[in-house]
Amino acid sequence: MTSSAGQEPAVVRVNDNLELPWSPGMTVRDLLRQCRFTYSLITVTVNGQVIRREEYDTYPIPPGAEVRVIHLIAGG
């Protein structure tokens, strides 16, 4: 798939510093695997919407999405 201009392939931007090629059917889980995010305590947002952990396997990421993956850390 290409961008709306039809010139460049669609991408997904992650944490404002990484761009991944978008593919049809891409889910949050797919993105986490591609980025090798394996930490169990994370929060994911897609275009500003918080995605529940139980939706990671099914939540579709649209082309051009802005994704944030935040590691939750506790301590003092």
PDB file of N, CA and C in Angstrom:
ATOM      1  N   MET A   1       0.847  -1.177   0.000  1.00  0.00           N
ATOM      2  CA  MET A   1       0.000   0.000   0.000  1.00  0.00           C
ATOM      3  C   MET A   1       0.888   1.233   0.000  1.00  0.00           C
ATOM      4  N   THR A   2       0.403   2.277  -0.570  1.00  0.00           N
ATOM      5  CA  THR A   2       1.161   3.509  -0.643  1.00  0.00           C
ATOM      6  C   THR A   2       0.434   4.609   0.101  1.00  0.00           C
ATOM      7  N   SER A   3       1.123   5.711   0.296  1.00  0.00           N
ATOM      8  CA  SER A   3       0.518   6.859   0.951  1.00  0.00           C
ATOM      9  C   SER A   3      -0.576   7.424   0.067  1.00  0.00           C
ATOM     10  N   SER A   4      -1.292   8.433   0.597  1.00  0.00           N
ATOM     11  CA  SER A   4      -2.383   9.010  -0.170  1.00  0.00           C
ATOM     12  C   SER A   4      -1.909   9.602  -1.479  1.00  0.00           C
ATOM     13  N   ALA A   5      -0.665  10.038  -1.543  1.00  0.00           N
ATOM     14  CA  ALA A   5      -0.130  10.581  -2.779  1.00  0.00           C
ATOM     15  C   ALA A   5       0.220   9.472  -3.755  1.00  0.00           C
ATOM     16  N   GLY A   6       0.282   8.222  -3.266  1.00  0.00           N
ATOM     17  CA  GLY A   6       0.576   7.102  -4.127  1.00  0.00           C
ATOM     18  C   GLY A   6       2.025   6.994  -4.534  1.00  0.00           C
ATOM     19  N   GLN A   7       2.892   7.743  -3.906  1.00  0.00           N
ATOM     20  CA  GLN A   7       4.292   7.757  -4.286  1.00  0.00           C
ATOM     21  C   GLN A   7       5.178   6.943  -3.354  1.00  0.00           C
ATOM     22  N   GLU A   8       4.915   6.992  -2.086  1.00  0.00           N
ATOM     23  CA  GLU A   8       5.782   6.352  -1.110  1.00  0.00           C
ATOM     24  C   GLU A   8       5.016   5.263  -0.386  1.00  0.00           C
ATOM     25  N   PRO A   9       5.714   4.208   0.033  1.00  0.00           N
ATOM     26  CA  PRO A   9       5.023   3.166   0.792  1.00  0.00           C
ATOM     27  C   PRO A   9       4.530   3.704   2.125  1.00  0.00           C
ATOM     28  N   ALA A  10       3.396   3.187   2.583  1.00  0.00           N
ATOM     29  CA  ALA A  10       2.847   3.608   3.869  1.00  0.00           C
ATOM     30  C   ALA A  10       3.739   3.099   4.990  1.00  0.00           C
ATOM     31  N   VAL A  11       3.833   3.909   6.007  1.00  0.00           N
ATOM     32  CA  VAL A  11       4.648   3.546   7.158  1.00  0.00           C
ATOM     33  C   VAL A  11       3.854   3.768   8.430  1.00  0.00           C
ATOM     34  N   VAL A  12       4.385   3.220   9.511  1.00  0.00           N
ATOM     35  CA  VAL A  12       3.862   3.438  10.856  1.00  0.00           C
ATOM     36  C   VAL A  12       5.002   4.053  11.653  1.00  0.00           C
ATOM     37  N   ARG A  13       4.717   5.127  12.342  1.00  0.00           N
ATOM     38  CA  ARG A  13       5.749   5.805  13.124  1.00  0.00           C
ATOM     39  C   ARG A  13       5.624   5.373  14.582  1.00  0.00           C
ATOM     40  N   VAL A  14       6.747   4.966  15.169  1.00  0.00           N
ATOM     41  CA  VAL A  14       6.748   4.448  16.536  1.00  0.00           C
ATOM     42  C   VAL A  14       7.619   5.342  17.416  1.00  0.00           C
ATOM     43  N   ASN A  15       7.034   5.847  18.477  1.00  0.00           N
ATOM     44  CA  ASN A  15       7.735   6.646  19.488  1.00  0.00           C
ATOM     45  C   ASN A  15       8.517   7.805  18.878  1.00  0.00           C
ATOM     46  N   ASP A  16       8.035   8.346  17.812  1.00  0.00           N
ATOM     47  CA  ASP A  16       8.638   9.513  17.156  1.00  0.00           C
ATOM     48  C   ASP A  16      10.069   9.298  16.680  1.00  0.00           C
ATOM     49  N   ASN A  17      10.559   8.053  16.683  1.00  0.00           N
ATOM     50  CA  ASN A  17      11.942   7.870  16.245  1.00  0.00           C
ATOM     51  C   ASN A  17      12.160   6.652  15.365  1.00  0.00           C
ATOM     52  N   LEU A  18      11.107   5.954  15.034  1.00  0.00           N
ATOM     53  CA  LEU A  18      11.255   4.748  14.218  1.00  0.00           C
ATOM     54  C   LEU A  18      10.098   4.682  13.234  1.00  0.00           C
ATOM     55  N   GLU A  19      10.396   4.342  11.998  1.00  0.00           N
ATOM     56  CA  GLU A  19       9.348   4.144  11.000  1.00  0.00           C
ATOM     57  C   GLU A  19       9.418   2.709  10.501  1.00  0.00           C
ATOM     58  N   LEU A  20       8.272   2.042  10.530  1.00  0.00           N
ATOM     59  CA  LEU A  20       8.171   0.668  10.037  1.00  0.00           C
ATOM     60  C   LEU A  20       7.285   0.657   8.806  1.00  0.00           C
ATOM     61  N   PRO A  21       7.561  -0.220   7.857  1.00  0.00           N
ATOM     62  CA  PRO A  21       6.638  -0.349   6.727  1.00  0.00           C
ATOM     63  C   PRO A  21       5.310  -0.909   7.224  1.00  0.00           C
ATOM     64  N   TRP A  22       4.229  -0.305   6.777  1.00  0.00           N
ATOM     65  CA  TRP A  22       2.898  -0.782   7.136  1.00  0.00           C
ATOM     66  C   TRP A  22       2.526  -1.921   6.189  1.00  0.00           C
ATOM     67  N   SER A  23       1.767  -2.891   6.704  1.00  0.00           N
ATOM     68  CA  SER A  23       1.253  -3.959   5.847  1.00  0.00           C
ATOM     69  C   SER A  23      -0.205  -4.210   6.199  1.00  0.00           C
ATOM     70  N   PRO A  24      -1.014  -4.605   5.224  1.00  0.00           N
ATOM     71  CA  PRO A  24      -2.431  -4.877   5.501  1.00  0.00           C
ATOM     72  C   PRO A  24      -2.577  -5.942   6.596  1.00  0.00           C
ATOM     73  N   GLY A  25      -3.485  -5.697   7.511  1.00  0.00           N
ATOM     74  CA  GLY A  25      -3.731  -6.645   8.594  1.00  0.00           C
ATOM     75  C   GLY A  25      -2.766  -6.515   9.757  1.00  0.00           C
ATOM     76  N   MET A  26      -1.883  -5.538   9.702  1.00  0.00           N
ATOM     77  CA  MET A  26      -0.899  -5.346  10.770  1.00  0.00           C
ATOM     78  C   MET A  26      -1.617  -5.056  12.083  1.00  0.00           C
ATOM     79  N   THR A  27      -1.239  -5.775  13.141  1.00  0.00           N
ATOM     80  CA  THR A  27      -1.843  -5.576  14.457  1.00  0.00           C
ATOM     81  C   THR A  27      -0.807  -5.002  15.422  1.00  0.00           C
ATOM     82  N   VAL A  28      -1.280  -4.613  16.579  1.00  0.00           N
ATOM     83  CA  VAL A  28      -0.376  -4.126  17.617  1.00  0.00           C
ATOM     84  C   VAL A  28       0.652  -5.201  17.948  1.00  0.00           C
ATOM     85  N   ARG A  29       0.225  -6.450  18.054  1.00  0.00           N
ATOM     86  CA  ARG A  29       1.152  -7.542  18.380  1.00  0.00           C
ATOM     87  C   ARG A  29       2.238  -7.661  17.307  1.00  0.00           C
ATOM     88  N   ASP A  30       1.853  -7.542  16.037  1.00  0.00           N
ATOM     89  CA  ASP A  30       2.841  -7.601  14.951  1.00  0.00           C
ATOM     90  C   ASP A  30       3.895  -6.507  15.123  1.00  0.00           C
ATOM     91  N   LEU A  31       3.421  -5.307  15.424  1.00  0.00           N
ATOM     92  CA  LEU A  31       4.344  -4.190  15.603  1.00  0.00           C
ATOM     93  C   LEU A  31       5.285  -4.433  16.778  1.00  0.00           C
ATOM     94  N   LEU A  32       4.751  -4.933  17.889  1.00  0.00           N
ATOM     95  CA  LEU A  32       5.590  -5.195  19.059  1.00  0.00           C
ATOM     96  C   LEU A  32       6.658  -6.223  18.726  1.00  0.00           C
ATOM     97  N   ARG A  33       6.300  -7.232  17.941  1.00  0.00           N
ATOM     98  CA  ARG A  33       7.288  -8.246  17.548  1.00  0.00           C
ATOM     99  C   ARG A  33       8.361  -7.643  16.647  1.00  0.00           C
ATOM    100  N   GLN A  34       7.928  -6.852  15.666  1.00  0.00           N
ATOM    101  CA  GLN A  34       8.895  -6.243  14.747  1.00  0.00           C
ATOM    102  C   GLN A  34       9.872  -5.338  15.479  1.00  0.00           C
ATOM    103  N   CYS A  35       9.377  -4.643  16.483  1.00  0.00           N
ATOM    104  CA  CYS A  35      10.223  -3.723  17.244  1.00  0.00           C
ATOM    105  C   CYS A  35      10.955  -4.436  18.386  1.00  0.00           C
ATOM    106  N   ARG A  36      10.630  -5.722  18.583  1.00  0.00           N
ATOM    107  CA  ARG A  36      11.241  -6.522  19.643  1.00  0.00           C
ATOM    108  C   ARG A  36      10.966  -5.946  21.029  1.00  0.00           C
ATOM    109  N   PHE A  37       9.756  -5.441  21.199  1.00  0.00           N
ATOM    110  CA  PHE A  37       9.323  -5.007  22.523  1.00  0.00           C
ATOM    111  C   PHE A  37       8.810  -6.240  23.245  1.00  0.00           C
ATOM    112  N   THR A  38       9.571  -6.737  24.208  1.00  0.00           N
ATOM    113  CA  THR A  38       9.190  -7.959  24.904  1.00  0.00           C
ATOM    114  C   THR A  38       8.859  -7.722  26.373  1.00  0.00           C
ATOM    115  N   TYR A  39       9.109  -6.522  26.857  1.00  0.00           N
ATOM    116  CA  TYR A  39       8.830  -6.220  28.253  1.00  0.00           C
ATOM    117  C   TYR A  39       7.334  -6.398  28.503  1.00  0.00           C
ATOM    118  N   SER A  40       6.989  -7.034  29.596  1.00  0.00           N
ATOM    119  CA  SER A  40       5.576  -7.374  29.827  1.00  0.00           C
ATOM    120  C   SER A  40       4.730  -6.187  30.292  1.00  0.00           C
ATOM    121  N   LEU A  41       5.340  -5.201  30.914  1.00  0.00           N
ATOM    122  CA  LEU A  41       4.566  -4.070  31.420  1.00  0.00           C
ATOM    123  C   LEU A  41       4.725  -2.877  30.486  1.00  0.00           C
ATOM    124  N   ILE A  42       3.861  -2.823  29.497  1.00  0.00           N
ATOM    125  CA  ILE A  42       3.900  -1.724  28.543  1.00  0.00           C
ATOM    126  C   ILE A  42       2.484  -1.206  28.324  1.00  0.00           C
ATOM    127  N   THR A  43       2.431   0.012  27.858  1.00  0.00           N
ATOM    128  CA  THR A  43       1.179   0.608  27.412  1.00  0.00           C
ATOM    129  C   THR A  43       1.371   1.030  25.967  1.00  0.00           C
ATOM    130  N   VAL A  44       0.361   0.756  25.141  1.00  0.00           N
ATOM    131  CA  VAL A  44       0.436   1.095  23.718  1.00  0.00           C
ATOM    132  C   VAL A  44      -0.707   2.028  23.369  1.00  0.00           C
ATOM    133  N   THR A  45      -0.378   3.081  22.633  1.00  0.00           N
ATOM    134  CA  THR A  45      -1.417   3.932  22.065  1.00  0.00           C
ATOM    135  C   THR A  45      -1.250   3.935  20.551  1.00  0.00           C
ATOM    136  N   VAL A  46      -2.382   3.993  19.855  1.00  0.00           N
ATOM    137  CA  VAL A  46      -2.394   4.120  18.400  1.00  0.00           C
ATOM    138  C   VAL A  46      -3.205   5.358  18.076  1.00  0.00           C
ATOM    139  N   ASN A  47      -2.558   6.322  17.481  1.00  0.00           N
ATOM    140  CA  ASN A  47      -3.183   7.613  17.174  1.00  0.00           C
ATOM    141  C   ASN A  47      -3.858   8.204  18.416  1.00  0.00           C
ATOM    142  N   GLY A  48      -3.195   8.065  19.545  1.00  0.00           N
ATOM    143  CA  GLY A  48      -3.666   8.655  20.795  1.00  0.00           C
ATOM    144  C   GLY A  48      -4.648   7.820  21.578  1.00  0.00           C
ATOM    145  N   GLN A  49      -5.075   6.699  21.041  1.00  0.00           N
ATOM    146  CA  GLN A  49      -6.033   5.843  21.741  1.00  0.00           C
ATOM    147  C   GLN A  49      -5.292   4.714  22.458  1.00  0.00           C
ATOM    148  N   VAL A  50      -5.553   4.576  23.754  1.00  0.00           N
ATOM    149  CA  VAL A  50      -4.932   3.502  24.525  1.00  0.00           C
ATOM    150  C   VAL A  50      -5.544   2.176  24.102  1.00  0.00           C
ATOM    151  N   ILE A  51      -4.659   1.204  23.815  1.00  0.00           N
ATOM    152  CA  ILE A  51      -5.101  -0.120  23.378  1.00  0.00           C
ATOM    153  C   ILE A  51      -4.972  -1.083  24.545  1.00  0.00           C
ATOM    154  N   ARG A  52      -6.056  -1.776  24.844  1.00  0.00           N
ATOM    155  CA  ARG A  52      -6.024  -2.737  25.936  1.00  0.00           C
ATOM    156  C   ARG A  52      -5.182  -3.948  25.530  1.00  0.00           C
ATOM    157  N   ARG A  53      -4.480  -4.507  26.505  1.00  0.00           N
ATOM    158  CA  ARG A  53      -3.585  -5.646  26.257  1.00  0.00           C
ATOM    159  C   ARG A  53      -4.307  -6.787  25.531  1.00  0.00           C
ATOM    160  N   GLU A  54      -5.550  -7.056  25.916  1.00  0.00           N
ATOM    161  CA  GLU A  54      -6.289  -8.160  25.294  1.00  0.00           C
ATOM    162  C   GLU A  54      -6.646  -7.873  23.828  1.00  0.00           C
ATOM    163  N   GLU A  55      -6.430  -6.660  23.375  1.00  0.00           N
ATOM    164  CA  GLU A  55      -6.689  -6.306  21.976  1.00  0.00           C
ATOM    165  C   GLU A  55      -5.430  -6.336  21.115  1.00  0.00           C
ATOM    166  N   TYR A  56      -4.265  -6.553  21.709  1.00  0.00           N
ATOM    167  CA  TYR A  56      -3.013  -6.484  20.944  1.00  0.00           C
ATOM    168  C   TYR A  56      -3.012  -7.418  19.729  1.00  0.00           C
ATOM    169  N   ASP A  57      -3.604  -8.598  19.864  1.00  0.00           N
ATOM    170  CA  ASP A  57      -3.585  -9.575  18.757  1.00  0.00           C
ATOM    171  C   ASP A  57      -4.551  -9.230  17.639  1.00  0.00           C
ATOM    172  N   THR A  58      -5.516  -8.375  17.909  1.00  0.00           N
ATOM    173  CA  THR A  58      -6.555  -8.108  16.904  1.00  0.00           C
ATOM    174  C   THR A  58      -6.678  -6.648  16.501  1.00  0.00           C
ATOM    175  N   TYR A  59      -6.105  -5.739  17.265  1.00  0.00           N
ATOM    176  CA  TYR A  59      -6.306  -4.314  16.967  1.00  0.00           C
ATOM    177  C   TYR A  59      -5.526  -3.945  15.709  1.00  0.00           C
ATOM    178  N   PRO A  60      -6.206  -3.501  14.657  1.00  0.00           N
ATOM    179  CA  PRO A  60      -5.503  -3.180  13.406  1.00  0.00           C
ATOM    180  C   PRO A  60      -4.846  -1.804  13.472  1.00  0.00           C
ATOM    181  N   ILE A  61      -3.649  -1.746  12.962  1.00  0.00           N
ATOM    182  CA  ILE A  61      -2.936  -0.469  12.886  1.00  0.00           C
ATOM    183  C   ILE A  61      -3.145   0.092  11.487  1.00  0.00           C
ATOM    184  N   PRO A  62      -3.693   1.294  11.392  1.00  0.00           N
ATOM    185  CA  PRO A  62      -3.922   1.867  10.062  1.00  0.00           C
ATOM    186  C   PRO A  62      -2.626   2.419   9.475  1.00  0.00           C
ATOM    187  N   PRO A  63      -2.554   2.515   8.149  1.00  0.00           N
ATOM    188  CA  PRO A  63      -1.359   3.104   7.534  1.00  0.00           C
ATOM    189  C   PRO A  63      -1.192   4.545   7.999  1.00  0.00           C
ATOM    190  N   GLY A  64       0.043   4.910   8.263  1.00  0.00           N
ATOM    191  CA  GLY A  64       0.334   6.266   8.701  1.00  0.00           C
ATOM    192  C   GLY A  64       0.103   6.502  10.185  1.00  0.00           C
ATOM    193  N   ALA A  65      -0.170   5.443  10.941  1.00  0.00           N
ATOM    194  CA  ALA A  65      -0.475   5.588  12.362  1.00  0.00           C
ATOM    195  C   ALA A  65       0.735   6.091  13.147  1.00  0.00           C
ATOM    196  N   GLU A  66       0.406   6.806  14.212  1.00  0.00           N
ATOM    197  CA  GLU A  66       1.406   7.222  15.201  1.00  0.00           C
ATOM    198  C   GLU A  66       1.217   6.303  16.407  1.00  0.00           C
ATOM    199  N   VAL A  67       2.224   5.512  16.698  1.00  0.00           N
ATOM    200  CA  VAL A  67       2.137   4.534  17.788  1.00  0.00           C
ATOM    201  C   VAL A  67       3.130   4.919  18.885  1.00  0.00           C
ATOM    202  N   ARG A  68       2.671   4.802  20.099  1.00  0.00           N
ATOM    203  CA  ARG A  68       3.556   5.017  21.250  1.00  0.00           C
ATOM    204  C   ARG A  68       3.575   3.733  22.061  1.00  0.00           C
ATOM    205  N   VAL A  69       4.769   3.305  22.394  1.00  0.00           N
ATOM    206  CA  VAL A  69       4.951   2.148  23.260  1.00  0.00           C
ATOM    207  C   VAL A  69       5.722   2.644  24.474  1.00  0.00           C
ATOM    208  N   ILE A  70       5.092   2.536  25.623  1.00  0.00           N
ATOM    209  CA  ILE A  70       5.656   3.087  26.850  1.00  0.00           C
ATOM    210  C   ILE A  70       5.904   1.948  27.830  1.00  0.00           C
ATOM    211  N   HIS A  71       7.153   1.835  28.263  1.00  0.00           N
ATOM    212  CA  HIS A  71       7.485   0.858  29.288  1.00  0.00           C
ATOM    213  C   HIS A  71       7.101   1.426  30.641  1.00  0.00           C
ATOM    214  N   LEU A  72       6.372   0.638  31.423  1.00  0.00           N
ATOM    215  CA  LEU A  72       5.962   1.063  32.756  1.00  0.00           C
ATOM    216  C   LEU A  72       7.044   0.655  33.747  1.00  0.00           C
ATOM    217  N   ILE A  73       7.485   1.612  34.513  1.00  0.00           N
ATOM    218  CA  ILE A  73       8.569   1.371  35.459  1.00  0.00           C
ATOM    219  C   ILE A  73       8.121   1.868  36.826  1.00  0.00           C
ATOM    220  N   ALA A  74       8.426   1.088  37.844  1.00  0.00           N
ATOM    221  CA  ALA A  74       8.148   1.507  39.211  1.00  0.00           C
ATOM    222  C   ALA A  74       9.466   1.563  39.970  1.00  0.00           C
ATOM    223  N   GLY A  75       9.498   2.370  40.948  1.00  0.00           N
ATOM    224  CA  GLY A  75      10.720   2.465  41.740  1.00  0.00           C
ATOM    225  C   GLY A  75      10.786   3.792  42.444  1.00  0.00           C
ATOM    226  N   GLY A  76      11.822   3.968  43.159  1.00  0.00           N
ATOM    227  CA  GLY A  76      11.920   5.216  43.878  1.00  0.00           C
ATOM    228  C   GLY A  76      13.321   5.723  43.937  1.00  0.00           C
TER     229      GLY A  76
END
